[in-house]
Tab-separated table of C-alpha atoms and ligand atoms in Angstrom:
chain	number	residue	atom	x	y	z
A	1	MET	CA	208.279	78.947	-65.431
A	2	LYS	CA	204.665	78.136	-64.498
A	3	ARG	CA	202.190	79.785	-66.903
A	4	ILE	CA	199.055	81.045	-65.193
A	5	LEU	CA	195.751	82.288	-66.617
A	6	VAL	CA	193.555	84.666	-64.611
A	7	ASN	CA	189.998	84.828	-65.985
A	8	GLY	CA	188.384	88.077	-64.878
A	9	ALA	CA	191.770	89.863	-64.720
A	10	GLY	CA	190.058	93.123	-65.685
A	11	GLY	CA	187.924	92.908	-62.551
A	12	PHE	CA	188.477	93.800	-58.919
A	13	ILE	CA	189.869	90.635	-57.280
A	14	GLY	CA	191.369	89.363	-60.558
A	15	GLY	CA	193.363	92.588	-60.923
A	16	HIS	CA	194.801	92.242	-57.408
A	17	LEU	CA	195.524	88.545	-57.963
A	18	VAL	CA	197.515	89.294	-61.127
A	19	LYS	CA	199.699	91.722	-59.144
A	20	ARG	CA	200.315	89.130	-56.460
A	21	LEU	CA	201.163	86.362	-58.971
A	22	LYS	CA	203.588	88.669	-60.770
A	23	ARG	CA	205.263	89.572	-57.471
A	24	GLU	CA	205.703	85.847	-56.903
A	25	GLY	CA	207.475	85.512	-60.266
A	26	PHE	CA	204.915	83.639	-62.417
A	27	TRP	CA	204.211	84.243	-66.094
A	28	VAL	CA	200.610	85.517	-66.157
A	29	ARG	CA	197.992	85.867	-68.882
A	30	GLY	CA	194.864	87.832	-68.066
A	31	ALA	CA	191.545	87.503	-69.878
A	32	ASP	CA	188.439	89.647	-69.589
A	33	LEU	CA	185.663	91.369	-71.513
A	34	LYS	CA	187.216	94.668	-70.551
A	35	GLU	CA	190.499	96.165	-69.500
A	36	HIS	CA	190.949	97.015	-65.840
A	37	GLU	CA	189.158	100.274	-65.171
A	38	PHE	CA	191.431	101.621	-62.462
A	39	ALA	CA	194.951	100.303	-63.019
A	40	GLN	CA	197.352	99.245	-65.741
A	41	THR	CA	197.431	95.446	-65.846
A	42	GLN	CA	200.656	93.818	-64.707
A	43	ALA	CA	199.920	90.632	-66.658
A	44	ASP	CA	202.518	89.568	-69.241
A	45	GLU	CA	199.705	89.213	-71.732
A	46	PHE	CA	196.101	90.436	-71.578
A	47	LEU	CA	193.488	89.062	-73.969
A	48	LEU	CA	190.237	90.958	-74.457
A	49	GLY	CA	187.179	88.868	-75.311
A	50	ASP	CA	184.164	86.894	-74.179
A	51	LEU	CA	184.950	83.698	-72.258
A	52	CYS	CA	181.523	82.371	-73.287
A	53	GLU	CA	182.868	82.199	-76.841
A	54	GLN	CA	184.551	78.900	-77.643
A	55	ASP	CA	187.139	80.357	-80.053
A	56	PHE	CA	188.220	82.909	-77.501
A	57	ILE	CA	188.473	80.519	-74.568
A	58	GLN	CA	190.568	78.093	-76.612
A	59	ARG	CA	193.010	80.881	-77.485
A	60	VAL	CA	193.123	82.009	-73.879
A	61	LEU	CA	193.944	78.528	-72.564
A	62	GLU	CA	196.806	77.749	-74.942
A	63	GLY	CA	199.986	76.741	-73.110
A	64	ILE	CA	198.508	77.316	-69.629
A	65	ASP	CA	199.444	75.222	-66.563
A	66	GLU	CA	197.047	76.688	-63.976
A	67	VAL	CA	193.803	78.658	-64.195
A	68	TYR	CA	192.344	81.054	-61.654
A	69	GLN	CA	188.701	81.365	-62.758
A	70	LEU	CA	187.264	84.609	-61.343
A	71	ALA	CA	185.192	85.823	-64.291
A	72	ALA	CA	181.494	86.074	-63.493
A	73	ASP	CA	178.493	88.195	-64.344
A	74	MET	CA	178.047	89.747	-60.924
A	75	GLY	CA	177.539	92.789	-58.736
A	76	GLY	CA	176.272	93.874	-55.315
A	77	ALA	CA	172.708	93.566	-53.971
A	78	GLY	CA	171.472	96.165	-56.480
A	79	TYR	CA	172.513	93.825	-59.284
A	80	ILE	CA	171.896	90.341	-57.879
A	81	PHE	CA	168.697	90.686	-55.859
A	82	THR	CA	166.438	92.684	-58.167
A	83	GLY	CA	165.782	89.656	-60.417
A	84	GLU	CA	166.368	91.762	-63.528
A	85	HIS	CA	169.676	90.121	-64.432
A	86	ASP	CA	168.961	86.505	-63.421
A	87	ALA	CA	169.048	84.906	-66.863
A	88	ASN	CA	172.310	86.650	-67.791
A	89	VAL	CA	173.914	85.879	-64.441
A	90	MET	CA	173.148	82.170	-64.748
A	91	ARG	CA	173.791	81.774	-68.458
A	92	ASN	CA	176.996	83.799	-68.656
A	93	SER	CA	178.685	82.535	-65.516
A	94	ALA	CA	177.753	78.875	-66.056
A	95	THR	CA	178.976	79.037	-69.676
A	96	ILE	CA	182.303	80.533	-68.595
A	97	ASN	CA	182.788	77.713	-66.078
A	98	LEU	CA	181.728	74.954	-68.490
A	99	ASN	CA	184.073	76.353	-71.144
A	100	THR	CA	186.970	76.831	-68.756
A	101	LEU	CA	186.856	73.244	-67.546
A	102	GLU	CA	186.151	71.496	-70.829
A	103	TYR	CA	188.632	73.430	-72.949
A	104	GLY	CA	191.101	73.655	-70.072
A	105	LEU	CA	191.135	69.888	-69.785
A	106	ARG	CA	191.733	69.556	-73.527
A	107	ALA	CA	194.538	72.131	-73.361
A	108	GLY	CA	196.299	70.146	-70.615
A	109	VAL	CA	195.670	72.526	-67.687
A	110	LYS	CA	196.796	70.854	-64.459
A	111	LYS	CA	195.039	72.922	-61.804
A	112	PHE	CA	191.877	75.050	-61.616
A	113	PHE	CA	191.008	77.528	-58.888
A	114	TYR	CA	187.332	78.501	-58.729
A	115	SER	CA	185.937	81.514	-56.849
A	116	SER	CA	182.585	80.562	-55.364
A	117	SER	CA	180.656	82.714	-52.917
A	118	ALA	CA	179.027	82.912	-49.503
A	119	CYS	CA	175.819	83.437	-51.523
A	120	ILE	CA	175.561	79.647	-51.871
A	121	TYR	CA	174.568	79.284	-48.187
A	122	PRO	CA	170.909	78.527	-47.443
A	123	GLU	CA	168.652	81.410	-46.673
A	124	TYR	CA	167.048	79.460	-43.771
A	125	ASN	CA	170.342	79.577	-41.792
A	126	GLN	CA	170.725	83.327	-42.175
A	127	ARG	CA	167.501	84.758	-40.756
A	128	ASP	CA	168.871	85.653	-37.320
A	129	PRO	CA	171.286	88.581	-37.786
A	130	ASP	CA	173.128	87.679	-34.563
A	131	ASN	CA	173.617	83.971	-35.298
A	132	PRO	CA	173.996	83.232	-38.998
A	133	LYS	CA	175.377	79.813	-39.862
A	134	CYS	CA	177.851	79.575	-42.754
A	135	SER	CA	180.031	76.579	-41.966
A	136	GLU	CA	180.996	74.753	-45.154
A	137	GLU	CA	178.929	71.612	-44.520
A	138	SER	CA	175.776	73.703	-43.907
A	139	ALA	CA	175.486	74.396	-47.676
A	140	TYR	CA	173.017	71.491	-47.987
A	141	PRO	CA	170.062	71.044	-48.199
A	142	ALA	CA	170.639	73.868	-50.659
A	143	ALA	CA	168.495	77.007	-50.594
A	144	PRO	CA	170.498	80.034	-51.799
A	145	ASP	CA	168.477	83.262	-51.905
A	146	SER	CA	169.598	84.298	-55.414
A	147	GLU	CA	170.151	82.783	-58.852
A	148	TYR	CA	173.740	84.029	-58.511
A	149	GLY	CA	174.098	81.685	-55.516
A	150	TRP	CA	172.517	78.753	-57.371
A	151	GLU	CA	174.887	79.179	-60.304
A	152	LYS	CA	177.855	79.254	-57.914
A	153	LEU	CA	176.657	76.051	-56.281
A	154	PHE	CA	176.217	74.353	-59.666
A	155	SER	CA	179.701	75.442	-60.732
A	156	GLU	CA	181.318	74.297	-57.480
A	157	ARG	CA	179.861	70.871	-58.205
A	158	LEU	CA	181.037	71.086	-61.810
A	159	TYR	CA	184.664	71.670	-60.732
A	160	LEU	CA	184.458	68.861	-58.188
A	161	SER	CA	182.952	66.522	-60.841
A	162	TYR	CA	185.775	67.226	-63.296
A	163	SER	CA	188.251	66.563	-60.534
A	164	ARG	CA	186.586	63.236	-59.719
A	165	ASN	CA	186.103	62.018	-63.274
A	166	HIS	CA	189.075	63.554	-65.095
A	167	LYS	CA	191.677	63.580	-62.338
A	168	VAL	CA	192.447	67.305	-62.609
A	169	ASP	CA	193.381	69.278	-59.519
A	170	VAL	CA	190.761	71.791	-58.393
A	171	ARG	CA	190.501	74.259	-55.527
A	172	VAL	CA	187.234	75.927	-54.525
A	173	ALA	CA	186.967	78.973	-52.247
A	174	ARG	CA	183.778	80.648	-51.037
A	175	PHE	CA	184.524	84.383	-50.815
A	176	HIS	CA	182.648	86.464	-48.227
A	177	ASN	CA	182.190	90.158	-49.224
A	178	ILE	CA	185.589	91.217	-50.500
A	179	PHE	CA	186.344	94.935	-50.552
A	180	GLY	CA	189.231	97.307	-51.203
A	181	PRO	CA	190.695	99.857	-53.599
A	182	GLU	CA	190.422	99.435	-57.392
A	183	GLY	CA	186.957	97.889	-57.239
A	184	THR	CA	183.615	99.076	-58.630
A	185	TRP	CA	182.459	102.060	-56.547
A	186	ARG	CA	179.528	103.432	-58.589
A	187	GLY	CA	177.168	102.460	-61.399
A	188	GLY	CA	174.932	99.837	-59.746
A	189	ARG	CA	177.280	96.844	-59.418
A	190	GLU	CA	179.154	98.177	-56.368
A	191	LYS	CA	178.904	96.405	-53.013
A	192	SER	CA	178.014	97.947	-49.676
A	193	PRO	CA	181.498	98.999	-48.394
A	194	ALA	CA	182.261	100.783	-51.679
A	195	ALA	CA	178.757	102.278	-51.918
A	196	LEU	CA	178.924	103.586	-48.344
A	197	CYS	CA	182.433	104.993	-48.809
A	198	ARG	CA	181.164	106.820	-51.910
A	199	LYS	CA	178.057	108.161	-50.148
A	200	VAL	CA	180.101	109.404	-47.191
A	201	ALA	CA	182.741	110.960	-49.453
A	202	GLU	CA	180.049	112.751	-51.487
A	203	ALA	CA	178.041	114.012	-48.490
A	204	GLN	CA	178.413	117.524	-47.117
A	205	ALA	CA	179.323	117.749	-43.419
A	206	GLY	CA	176.101	117.530	-41.373
A	207	GLY	CA	174.220	115.959	-44.294
A	208	GLU	CA	172.736	112.481	-44.590
A	209	ILE	CA	173.294	109.196	-46.375
A	210	GLU	CA	170.808	106.526	-47.414
A	211	ILE	CA	170.998	102.882	-46.384
A	212	TRP	CA	168.839	100.098	-47.814
A	213	GLY	CA	166.670	98.442	-45.146
A	214	ASP	CA	166.889	99.090	-41.400
A	215	GLY	CA	170.686	98.725	-41.410
A	216	ARG	CA	170.530	96.020	-38.739
A	217	GLN	CA	171.347	93.274	-41.230
A	218	THR	CA	174.806	91.829	-40.474
A	219	ARG	CA	177.773	90.932	-42.697
A	220	SER	CA	181.519	90.435	-42.487
A	221	PHE	CA	183.947	91.971	-44.955
A	222	LEU	CA	187.406	90.863	-46.048
A	223	TYR	CA	190.083	93.192	-47.404
A	224	VAL	CA	191.157	92.187	-50.901
A	225	ASP	CA	194.867	91.575	-50.104
A	226	GLU	CA	193.818	89.134	-47.391
A	227	CYS	CA	191.523	87.383	-49.873
A	228	VAL	CA	194.326	86.974	-52.416
A	229	ASP	CA	196.544	85.655	-49.646
A	230	GLY	CA	193.925	83.058	-48.693
A	231	VAL	CA	193.582	82.044	-52.351
A	232	ARG	CA	197.332	81.522	-52.723
A	233	ARG	CA	197.449	79.580	-49.466
A	234	LEU	CA	194.683	77.312	-50.803
A	235	THR	CA	196.166	76.802	-54.282
A	236	ASP	CA	199.578	75.930	-52.796
A	237	SER	CA	198.020	73.392	-50.432
A	238	ASP	CA	196.696	69.924	-51.160
A	239	PHE	CA	193.249	70.819	-49.789
A	240	THR	CA	190.474	70.998	-52.398
A	241	GLY	CA	187.749	72.828	-50.443
A	242	PRO	CA	185.158	74.226	-50.755
A	243	VAL	CA	186.408	76.504	-48.009
A	244	ASN	CA	185.304	79.911	-46.736
A	245	VAL	CA	187.686	82.804	-47.386
A	246	GLY	CA	186.291	85.606	-45.274
A	247	SER	CA	186.445	87.516	-42.020
A	248	GLU	CA	184.650	86.616	-38.794
A	249	GLU	CA	184.369	90.272	-37.704
A	250	MET	CA	180.609	90.580	-38.153
A	251	VAL	CA	179.066	94.074	-38.128
A	252	THR	CA	175.673	95.596	-38.847
A	253	ILE	CA	175.451	97.774	-41.952
A	254	ASN	CA	174.682	100.722	-39.644
A	255	HIS	CA	177.946	100.062	-37.792
A	256	LEU	CA	179.812	99.771	-41.090
A	257	ALA	CA	178.474	103.205	-42.077
A	258	GLU	CA	179.475	104.657	-38.706
A	259	LEU	CA	182.994	103.269	-39.032
A	260	ILE	CA	183.345	104.902	-42.447
A	261	MET	CA	181.988	108.237	-41.152
A	262	ASP	CA	184.494	108.073	-38.307
A	263	ILE	CA	187.356	107.414	-40.733
A	264	ALA	CA	186.164	110.308	-42.909
A	265	GLY	CA	185.756	112.598	-39.878
A	266	LYS	CA	182.140	113.366	-40.922
A	267	LYS	CA	179.080	113.158	-38.716
A	268	LEU	CA	176.146	112.355	-40.995
A	269	SER	CA	172.633	111.145	-40.307
A	270	ILE	CA	171.397	107.895	-41.779
A	271	ARG	CA	168.084	107.603	-43.648
A	272	HIS	CA	166.773	104.077	-44.086
A	273	ILE	CA	165.015	103.462	-47.385
A	274	PRO	CA	163.565	100.366	-49.068
A	275	GLY	CA	165.985	98.470	-51.320
A	276	PRO	CA	167.239	95.008	-52.289
A	277	LEU	CA	168.770	93.387	-49.208
A	278	GLY	CA	169.731	89.729	-49.355
A	279	VAL	CA	169.848	87.617	-46.215
A	280	ARG	CA	169.327	89.093	-42.738
A	281	GLY	CA	172.671	87.951	-41.327
A	282	ARG	CA	175.890	86.471	-42.698
A	283	ASN	CA	179.309	85.840	-41.245
A	284	SER	CA	182.244	83.747	-42.375
A	285	ASP	CA	182.959	80.616	-40.338
A	286	ASN	CA	186.733	80.183	-40.462
A	287	ALA	CA	187.097	76.965	-38.449
A	288	LEU	CA	187.884	74.878	-41.532
A	289	ILE	CA	190.384	77.270	-43.128
A	290	ARG	CA	192.144	77.692	-39.774
A	291	GLU	CA	192.393	73.939	-39.390
A	292	LYS	CA	193.414	73.059	-42.970
A	293	LEU	CA	195.459	76.072	-44.043
A	294	HIS	CA	196.342	77.834	-40.750
A	295	TRP	CA	194.991	81.013	-42.310
A	296	ALA	CA	193.133	83.933	-40.742
A	297	PRO	CA	192.807	87.616	-41.690
A	298	SER	CA	195.717	89.608	-40.291
A	299	GLN	CA	194.043	93.004	-39.776
A	300	PRO	CA	190.763	94.392	-38.453
A	301	LEU	CA	187.969	95.658	-40.730
A	302	ARG	CA	188.758	99.273	-39.855
A	303	LYS	CA	192.272	99.100	-41.320
A	304	GLY	CA	190.988	97.890	-44.713
A	305	LEU	CA	188.219	100.486	-44.655
A	306	GLU	CA	190.752	103.273	-44.092
A	307	MET	CA	192.641	102.274	-47.247
A	308	THR	CA	189.422	101.840	-49.217
A	309	TYR	CA	187.923	105.160	-48.109
A	310	GLU	CA	191.137	106.936	-49.026
A	311	TRP	CA	190.996	105.486	-52.569
A	312	ILE	CA	187.259	106.059	-53.102
A	313	SER	CA	187.326	109.629	-51.823
A	314	ARG	CA	190.036	110.320	-54.414
A	315	GLN	CA	187.776	108.823	-57.129
A	316	VAL	CA	184.896	111.018	-55.943
A	317	GLU	CA	187.089	114.134	-56.146
A	318	ALA	CA	188.285	113.175	-59.639
A	319	ALA	CA	184.686	112.511	-60.754
A	320	LYS	CA	183.699	116.081	-59.826
A	321	LEU	CA	186.042	117.279	-62.585
A	322	GLU	CA	184.471	114.992	-65.233
A	323	PRO	CA	181.801	117.478	-66.490
A	324	ALA	CA	184.370	120.268	-66.840
A	325	LEU	CA	186.773	117.963	-68.674
A	326	ALA	CA	183.978	116.724	-70.974
A	327	ALA	CA	182.945	120.334	-71.753
A	328	ALA	CA	186.527	121.267	-72.568
A	329	ARG	CA	186.821	118.423	-75.115
B	1	NAD	P1	184.306	91.799	-60.866
B	1	NAD	O1	182.964	91.993	-61.469
B	1	NAD	O2	185.117	93.003	-60.553
B	1	NAD	O3	185.178	90.859	-61.817
B	1	NAD	C1	184.626	89.883	-62.650
B	1	NAD	C2	185.208	90.100	-64.046
B	1	NAD	O4	184.684	89.086	-64.914
B	1	NAD	C3	184.806	91.464	-64.663
B	1	NAD	O5	185.962	92.222	-64.976
B	1	NAD	C4	184.034	91.078	-65.901
B	1	NAD	O6	184.251	91.931	-67.012
B	1	NAD	C5	184.572	89.675	-66.198
B	1	NAD	N1	183.635	88.922	-67.033
B	1	NAD	C6	182.295	88.743	-66.833
B	1	NAD	N2	181.782	88.047	-67.836
B	1	NAD	C7	182.804	87.785	-68.705
B	1	NAD	C8	182.887	87.101	-69.945
B	1	NAD	N3	181.805	86.547	-70.510
B	1	NAD	N4	184.088	87.008	-70.551
B	1	NAD	C9	185.182	87.585	-70.007
B	1	NAD	N5	185.169	88.231	-68.813
B	1	NAD	C10	183.996	88.336	-68.187
B	1	NAD	O7	184.103	90.882	-59.596
B	1	NAD	P2	185.079	90.541	-58.380
B	1	NAD	O8	184.540	91.195	-57.186
B	1	NAD	O9	186.498	90.767	-58.766
B	1	NAD	O10	184.791	88.979	-58.228
B	1	NAD	C11	185.651	87.988	-58.772
B	1	NAD	C12	185.038	86.618	-58.520
B	1	NAD	O11	184.859	86.401	-57.124
B	1	NAD	C13	183.669	86.425	-59.164
B	1	NAD	O12	183.564	85.110	-59.644
B	1	NAD	C14	182.714	86.618	-58.021
B	1	NAD	O13	181.495	85.944	-58.226
B	1	NAD	C15	183.507	86.055	-56.860
B	1	NAD	N6	183.078	86.614	-55.566
B	1	NAD	C16	183.323	87.925	-55.292
B	1	NAD	C17	182.901	88.440	-54.079
B	1	NAD	C18	183.162	89.885	-53.716
B	1	NAD	O14	182.791	90.278	-52.609
B	1	NAD	N7	183.768	90.705	-54.558
B	1	NAD	C19	182.244	87.629	-53.144
B	1	NAD	C20	181.996	86.306	-53.481
B	1	NAD	C21	182.450	85.805	-54.687
C-alpha cells in the first residue's frame, strides 16, 4: 500500500486532505506542530514536532513514498500584510521546504506535492479590481506584494529545481483563497470568509460588522473539498504545474459579506475601517487546469458559504459557553 506523508496535517487543508486520502485507501502519516484543533485526525499515525528540525523531519519521512507538503507559517491578511511576522514566515516556511526536499530525497520519496499560493502573482497585475490577471505565466517578472508570496515563489522554484536535477516527481499548485469548515475562524490568522462568518454570527440583528478597506476589493474563494479534489487530480496526473487551483467566481468583499448575511438571515450594516488589505483585485484563471486536468469547481460560492457559516455559527455558540465552563473548573 502506498505510504503518504501530509505535512501540516494539523492544519485546515491538511486535515481535509488526510480524510480524503484515507477514504481513498492510502496509509497516511500526518505531521504538524500541533494536533488538529477541530477534529480527530484520521491519519494512521500523527507525529507532533517542528519540521524545521532535522531530527524530526528525518523521522517523519521514514518509509514514505509520497509527500504532500502543506505546512507553512501563514494566516490571513491580518497575519501576512502587517509586516510583523515577515522573518518568521520566510525562515520557517523556507526551512520546512528545504528540509522536506533534501531529506525526502535521501529517504527515497518518489513524489512531492507542494502547495503554493495566488500570493505569488505580481502586484502590478492586480490593481484593477475588475480585471486582475492571474494566469500562470504572468508570475514573472516577479513582484509579489508580501514576503509570504516571495517565499512561495522561491519554494516553487526549489521543488522544480529538485525535479530537474534529481529526477524526482513534483507537483505544484497555486491555491486561491480556500475556505470551509474546520479552519481557523478567530485569533488573527483567519481569512476573510471565516472572519466575516464569525462577525455575522456574533452580531445582533440590526447591528453592524466591520470590513477592512472600502470592501470593493475583489477575490474568488474555493471550498476546501473542491481544493482537495483539484490536488488529487493534479497528483494523479503527469502534469507538474505550477497550476492555479481556485474558483473564477470573483466577488467584492462587500458582496461576500452580503451573501453571508443573507445565508444567516440577518440584515446588518457594514462599517468600513482601515486595515491590512493585500492587492486590489484577484481572481483565479482556470484555463490551464481546465485544459490539462479537465477540472473546475463543481458548486457555486454560496453553497460552500452555507456549509461554512453553519459550522462557524456553531463554534460561536460554543465559545459563548467558554467563560462559564472556565469558571466552573
Ligand atoms: P494552516 O495554517 O491551517 O495549516 C498549516 C499547518 O502547518 C498548521 O497546522 C501549522 O501548525 C503547520 N506548521 C507550520 N509551521 C510548522 C512547522 N515548523 N512544523 C510543523 N508544522 C508546521 O493553513 P492552510 O490554510 O491549511 O494552508 C495549507 C497550505 O496551503 C499552506 O502551505 C498555505 O500556505 C497554502 N495556501 C493556503 C491558502 C488558503 O486559502 N488557505 C491559500 C494559498 C495557499
